[in-house]
Amino acid sequence: DTAVSQTPKYLVTQMGNDKSIKCEQNLGHDTMYWYKQDSKKFLKIMFSYNNKELIINETVPNRFSPKSPDKAHLNLHINSLELGDSAVYFCASSQDAPAGVLDFGPGTRLTVT
Amino acid sequence: QKEVEQNSGPLSVPEGAIASLNCTYSDRGSQSFFWYRQYSGKSPELIMFIYSNGDKEDGRFTAQLNKASQYVSLLIRDSQPSDSATYLCAADTGGFKTIFGAGTRLFVKA
């Protein structure tokens, strides 16, 4: 029973391409997130959706566009990929309180060449 | 800029010893604090959280919070080699926003 799942697990692509990462949770949580973890393991929040509404939009290039078709799904589309986008992207979900109790997906390792 | 700071380590302790991991945070409005463990190549998993001043114990783990000093710590008693991982401290700054420290790498030597 996978609680938070992401696809794909690995993504290798060239600069300039467009790619998407998909996330699904079966926990019935109301809030979903995208976090980026760089090579130094620093985990930084990018976006958050609560019941399909965008509630957190950090200082992220507008090449990144999240979409939540329903509260169980959150996708991330990235346009015009750059070398600096290489990282592990984690999807997570949480119930209302405390919001920091996060269930993370397995991560998507994105490598831009 | 709200921040959570941790010593990146590595922290090395012998098997059976107490490992002490520390964290400070900048936002006095933060109410809840979390410790996550992340094994290499895996996703973070929650160990425990704390929101009241003082200690909170869960098995071999004890979280400590001092809001006056803006300080959070995690003690791991009877450390095992399987505890070797990166430990991430995080703070709930409100509005569903949780910010993480850079993590402390812990090595437990058998």
mmCIF file of C-alpha atoms in Angstrom:
data_model
loop_
_atom_site.group_PDB
_atom_site.id
_atom_site.type_symbol
_atom_site.label_atom_id
_atom_site.label_comp_id
_atom_site.label_asym_id
_atom_site.label_seq_id
_atom_site.Cartn_x
_atom_site.Cartn_y
_atom_site.Cartn_z
ATOM 1 C CA ASP A 1 0.000 0.000 0.000
ATOM 2 C CA THR A 2 1.948 3.016 -1.252
ATOM 3 C CA ALA A 3 0.932 6.153 0.631
ATOM 4 C CA VAL A 4 2.623 8.792 -1.557
ATOM 5 C CA SER A 5 3.849 7.713 -4.960
ATOM 6 C CA GLN A 6 5.773 9.588 -7.627
ATOM 7 C CA THR A 7 6.637 8.887 -11.225
ATOM 8 C CA PRO A 8 9.151 8.668 -12.662
ATOM 9 C CA LYS A 9 11.768 7.706 -10.088
ATOM 10 C CA TYR A 10 14.615 8.795 -12.350
ATOM 11 C CA LEU A 11 14.578 11.377 -15.101
ATOM 12 C CA VAL A 12 17.583 12.137 -17.304
ATOM 13 C CA THR A 13 17.110 14.792 -19.925
ATOM 14 C CA GLN A 14 18.907 17.492 -21.860
ATOM 15 C CA MET A 15 18.927 21.206 -21.290
ATOM 16 C CA GLY A 16 16.020 22.994 -22.878
ATOM 17 C CA ASN A 17 13.605 20.087 -22.686
ATOM 18 C CA ASP A 18 10.246 20.113 -20.895
ATOM 19 C CA LYS A 19 9.381 17.374 -18.398
ATOM 20 C CA SER A 20 6.695 16.473 -15.883
ATOM 21 C CA ILE A 21 6.664 14.633 -12.575
ATOM 22 C CA LYS A 22 3.476 13.122 -11.198
ATOM 23 C CA CYS A 23 2.463 12.529 -7.593
ATOM 24 C CA GLU A 24 -0.453 10.723 -6.000
ATOM 25 C CA GLN A 25 -1.394 10.149 -2.369
ATOM 26 C CA ASN A 26 -3.952 7.699 -1.006
ATOM 27 C CA LEU A 27 -3.901 8.972 2.570
ATOM 28 C CA GLY A 28 -6.884 11.274 2.226
ATOM 29 C CA HIS A 29 -4.720 14.271 3.121
ATOM 30 C CA ASP A 30 -5.877 17.750 2.177
ATOM 31 C CA THR A 31 -2.483 19.322 1.523
ATOM 32 C CA MET A 32 0.262 18.363 -0.911
ATOM 33 C CA TYR A 33 3.706 19.809 -1.488
ATOM 34 C CA TRP A 34 6.687 19.846 -3.777
ATOM 35 C CA TYR A 35 10.105 20.015 -2.157
ATOM 36 C CA LYS A 36 13.468 20.233 -3.897
ATOM 37 C CA GLN A 37 16.576 18.639 -2.372
ATOM 38 C CA ASP A 38 19.856 19.782 -3.861
ATOM 39 C CA SER A 39 23.212 18.015 -3.881
ATOM 40 C CA LYS A 40 23.980 19.352 -0.394
ATOM 41 C CA LYS A 41 20.821 17.659 0.897
ATOM 42 C CA PHE A 42 19.113 20.972 1.629
ATOM 43 C CA LEU A 43 15.347 20.390 1.413
ATOM 44 C CA LYS A 44 13.482 23.462 0.231
ATOM 45 C CA ILE A 45 9.742 23.951 -0.183
ATOM 46 C CA MET A 46 8.582 24.990 -3.635
ATOM 47 C CA PHE A 47 4.787 24.776 -3.738
ATOM 48 C CA SER A 48 1.856 23.678 -1.635
ATOM 49 C CA TYR A 49 -1.771 22.980 -2.509
ATOM 50 C CA ASN A 50 -4.627 22.670 -0.054
ATOM 51 C CA ASN A 51 -7.772 21.111 -1.512
ATOM 52 C CA LYS A 52 -6.560 21.966 -5.033
ATOM 53 C CA GLU A 53 -5.862 25.599 -4.151
ATOM 54 C CA LEU A 54 -2.307 26.947 -4.382
ATOM 55 C CA ILE A 55 -1.339 28.210 -0.924
ATOM 56 C CA ILE A 56 2.455 28.351 -1.061
ATOM 57 C CA ASN A 57 4.435 29.548 -4.045
ATOM 58 C CA GLU A 58 8.035 30.117 -3.055
ATOM 59 C CA THR A 59 10.573 32.045 -5.084
ATOM 60 C CA VAL A 60 10.728 29.523 -7.869
ATOM 61 C CA PRO A 61 11.378 30.317 -11.547
ATOM 62 C CA ASN A 62 8.131 30.465 -13.493
ATOM 63 C CA ARG A 63 9.483 27.631 -15.637
ATOM 64 C CA PHE A 64 8.096 25.461 -12.833
ATOM 65 C CA SER A 65 4.330 25.059 -12.886
ATOM 66 C CA PRO A 66 2.434 22.871 -10.460
ATOM 67 C CA LYS A 67 -1.062 21.540 -11.109
ATOM 68 C CA SER A 68 -3.481 19.792 -8.794
ATOM 69 C CA PRO A 69 -6.366 18.188 -10.696
ATOM 70 C CA ASP A 70 -7.821 16.901 -7.408
ATOM 71 C CA LYS A 71 -6.678 16.755 -3.811
ATOM 72 C CA ALA A 72 -5.051 13.342 -4.281
ATOM 73 C CA HIS A 73 -2.824 14.408 -7.173
ATOM 74 C CA LEU A 74 -0.160 17.041 -7.615
ATOM 75 C CA ASN A 75 1.963 17.305 -10.723
ATOM 76 C CA LEU A 76 5.001 19.424 -11.506
ATOM 77 C CA HIS A 77 5.819 20.568 -15.007
ATOM 78 C CA ILE A 78 9.194 22.089 -15.775
ATOM 79 C CA ASN A 79 9.858 24.029 -18.978
ATOM 80 C CA SER A 80 13.211 24.760 -20.582
ATOM 81 C CA LEU A 81 15.226 22.664 -18.162
ATOM 82 C CA GLU A 82 18.559 24.041 -16.952
ATOM 83 C CA LEU A 83 21.594 22.353 -15.424
ATOM 84 C CA GLY A 84 20.756 23.911 -12.055
ATOM 85 C CA ASP A 85 17.421 22.113 -11.996
ATOM 86 C CA SER A 86 19.235 18.838 -11.338
ATOM 87 C CA ALA A 87 18.092 17.683 -7.909
ATOM 88 C CA VAL A 88 15.788 15.243 -6.171
ATOM 89 C CA TYR A 89 12.180 16.414 -6.155
ATOM 90 C CA PHE A 90 10.000 15.107 -3.345
ATOM 91 C CA CYS A 91 6.262 15.192 -3.235
ATOM 92 C CA ALA A 92 4.706 15.170 0.227
ATOM 93 C CA SER A 93 1.307 15.368 1.836
ATOM 94 C CA SER A 94 -0.034 16.318 5.259
ATOM 95 C CA GLN A 95 -3.223 16.590 7.237
ATOM 96 C CA ASP A 96 -4.218 19.874 8.794
ATOM 97 C CA ALA A 97 -2.261 20.037 12.011
ATOM 98 C CA PRO A 98 0.522 20.008 12.721
ATOM 99 C CA ALA A 99 1.249 20.665 9.065
ATOM 100 C CA GLY A 100 4.857 19.642 9.503
ATOM 101 C CA VAL A 101 3.900 15.978 9.853
ATOM 102 C CA LEU A 102 4.722 15.168 6.265
ATOM 103 C CA ASP A 103 4.484 11.921 4.357
ATOM 104 C CA PHE A 104 7.069 12.007 1.596
ATOM 105 C CA GLY A 105 7.054 10.201 -1.691
ATOM 106 C CA PRO A 106 10.130 8.245 -2.818
ATOM 107 C CA GLY A 107 11.508 11.191 -4.781
ATOM 108 C CA THR A 108 12.317 11.805 -8.428
ATOM 109 C CA ARG A 109 15.998 12.224 -9.231
ATOM 110 C CA LEU A 110 16.214 14.696 -12.107
ATOM 111 C CA THR A 111 19.494 14.967 -13.984
ATOM 112 C CA VAL A 112 19.834 17.640 -16.643
ATOM 113 C CA THR A 113 22.771 17.210 -19.028
ATOM 114 C CA GLN B 1 14.364 35.079 6.031
ATOM 115 C CA LYS B 2 13.159 32.305 8.318
ATOM 116 C CA GLU B 3 15.871 29.743 8.873
ATOM 117 C CA VAL B 4 16.632 26.495 10.610
ATOM 118 C CA GLU B 5 20.303 25.841 11.249
ATOM 119 C CA GLN B 6 22.077 22.596 11.993
ATOM 120 C CA ASN B 7 25.689 21.518 12.171
ATOM 121 C CA SER B 8 26.233 19.446 9.033
ATOM 122 C CA GLY B 9 28.571 17.038 10.822
ATOM 123 C CA PRO B 10 29.454 14.328 10.397
ATOM 124 C CA LEU B 11 28.802 13.359 13.979
ATOM 125 C CA SER B 12 30.433 10.065 14.830
ATOM 126 C CA VAL B 13 29.517 8.078 17.952
ATOM 127 C CA PRO B 14 30.310 4.516 19.051
ATOM 128 C CA GLU B 15 27.587 1.924 19.204
ATOM 129 C CA GLY B 16 25.651 2.122 22.458
ATOM 130 C CA ALA B 17 26.487 5.792 23.087
ATOM 131 C CA ILE B 18 24.122 8.746 23.177
ATOM 132 C CA ALA B 19 24.011 10.832 20.007
ATOM 133 C CA SER B 20 23.068 14.474 20.488
ATOM 134 C CA LEU B 21 21.806 16.463 17.523
ATOM 135 C CA ASN B 22 21.118 20.180 17.738
ATOM 136 C CA CYS B 23 19.194 22.771 15.820
ATOM 137 C CA THR B 24 18.352 26.468 16.138
ATOM 138 C CA TYR B 25 15.585 28.399 14.441
ATOM 139 C CA SER B 26 15.136 32.071 13.657
ATOM 140 C CA ASP B 27 11.338 32.530 13.608
ATOM 141 C CA ARG B 28 9.976 33.051 17.120
ATOM 142 C CA GLY B 29 6.478 32.484 15.735
ATOM 143 C CA SER B 30 7.237 28.843 14.933
ATOM 144 C CA GLN B 31 5.095 26.590 17.068
ATOM 145 C CA SER B 32 5.975 23.007 16.154
ATOM 146 C CA PHE B 33 9.288 21.349 15.484
ATOM 147 C CA PHE B 34 10.098 18.091 13.789
ATOM 148 C CA TRP B 35 12.907 15.613 13.450
ATOM 149 C CA TYR B 36 13.163 13.575 10.282
ATOM 150 C CA ARG B 37 15.610 10.812 9.455
ATOM 151 C CA GLN B 38 16.813 10.335 5.904
ATOM 152 C CA TYR B 39 18.824 7.327 4.788
ATOM 153 C CA SER B 40 21.016 7.752 1.734
ATOM 154 C CA GLY B 41 18.940 7.596 -1.430
ATOM 155 C CA LYS B 42 15.662 7.483 0.482
ATOM 156 C CA SER B 43 12.988 9.984 1.412
ATOM 157 C CA PRO B 44 12.786 11.691 4.813
ATOM 158 C CA GLU B 45 10.696 9.937 7.443
ATOM 159 C CA LEU B 46 9.323 11.536 10.566
ATOM 160 C CA ILE B 47 10.852 10.442 13.880
ATOM 161 C CA MET B 48 8.932 12.726 16.203
ATOM 162 C CA PHE B 49 7.669 16.252 16.744
ATOM 163 C CA ILE B 50 7.474 18.586 19.713
ATOM 164 C CA TYR B 51 5.593 21.805 20.410
ATOM 165 C CA SER B 52 5.866 22.329 24.165
ATOM 166 C CA ASN B 53 8.941 23.464 26.045
ATOM 167 C CA GLY B 54 10.746 20.586 27.685
ATOM 168 C CA ASP B 55 11.368 16.980 26.752
ATOM 169 C CA LYS B 56 9.346 14.469 24.788
ATOM 170 C CA GLU B 57 10.399 10.837 24.760
ATOM 171 C CA ASP B 58 9.593 8.106 22.254
ATOM 172 C CA GLY B 59 11.519 4.889 22.733
ATOM 173 C CA ARG B 60 15.231 5.580 22.332
ATOM 174 C CA PHE B 61 14.548 9.101 21.058
ATOM 175 C CA THR B 62 14.083 12.253 23.127
ATOM 176 C CA ALA B 63 13.292 15.627 21.595
ATOM 177 C CA GLN B 64 13.988 18.757 23.614
ATOM 178 C CA LEU B 65 12.608 22.229 22.967
ATOM 179 C CA ASN B 66 13.637 25.548 24.479
ATOM 180 C CA LYS B 67 11.606 28.329 22.894
ATOM 181 C CA ALA B 68 13.371 31.083 24.827
ATOM 182 C CA SER B 69 16.684 30.024 23.304
ATOM 183 C CA GLN B 70 15.071 28.986 19.989
ATOM 184 C CA TYR B 71 16.779 25.651 20.312
ATOM 185 C CA VAL B 72 15.682 22.111 19.504
ATOM 186 C CA SER B 73 17.629 18.940 20.057
ATOM 187 C CA LEU B 74 17.300 15.211 19.503
ATOM 188 C CA LEU B 75 18.956 12.631 21.720
ATOM 189 C CA ILE B 76 19.332 9.073 20.524
ATOM 190 C CA ARG B 77 20.112 6.654 23.340
ATOM 191 C CA ASP B 78 21.855 3.315 22.807
ATOM 192 C CA SER B 79 22.825 4.344 19.273
ATOM 193 C CA GLN B 80 22.870 1.531 16.731
ATOM 194 C CA PRO B 81 24.654 1.319 13.367
ATOM 195 C CA SER B 82 21.176 1.352 11.797
ATOM 196 C CA ASP B 83 20.757 4.887 13.168
ATOM 197 C CA SER B 84 23.447 6.100 10.755
ATOM 198 C CA ALA B 85 21.623 8.581 8.541
ATOM 199 C CA THR B 86 21.093 12.293 8.004
ATOM 200 C CA TYR B 87 18.827 13.905 10.579
ATOM 201 C CA LEU B 88 16.764 16.872 9.448
ATOM 202 C CA CYS B 89 15.351 19.415 11.854
ATOM 203 C CA ALA B 90 12.276 21.304 10.672
ATOM 204 C CA ALA B 91 10.015 24.087 11.909
ATOM 205 C CA ASP B 92 6.378 24.773 11.112
ATOM 206 C CA THR B 93 6.356 28.514 10.432
ATOM 207 C CA GLY B 94 2.608 28.667 9.846
ATOM 208 C CA GLY B 95 0.424 28.632 6.745
ATOM 209 C CA PHE B 96 1.347 25.013 5.996
ATOM 210 C CA LYS B 97 4.958 26.040 5.501
ATOM 211 C CA THR B 98 7.596 23.770 7.019
ATOM 212 C CA ILE B 99 11.212 24.756 6.590
ATOM 213 C CA PHE B 100 14.108 22.365 6.997
ATOM 214 C CA GLY B 101 17.662 22.631 8.171
ATOM 215 C CA ALA B 102 20.459 21.281 6.008
ATOM 216 C CA GLY B 103 20.703 18.150 8.139
ATOM 217 C CA THR B 104 23.328 16.534 10.349
ATOM 218 C CA ARG B 105 24.993 13.333 9.195
ATOM 219 C CA LEU B 106 25.309 10.773 11.959
ATOM 220 C CA PHE B 107 27.640 7.779 11.863
ATOM 221 C CA VAL B 108 27.337 5.101 14.513
ATOM 222 C CA LYS B 109 30.450 2.925 14.620
ATOM 223 C CA ALA B 110 30.033 -0.746 15.472
#
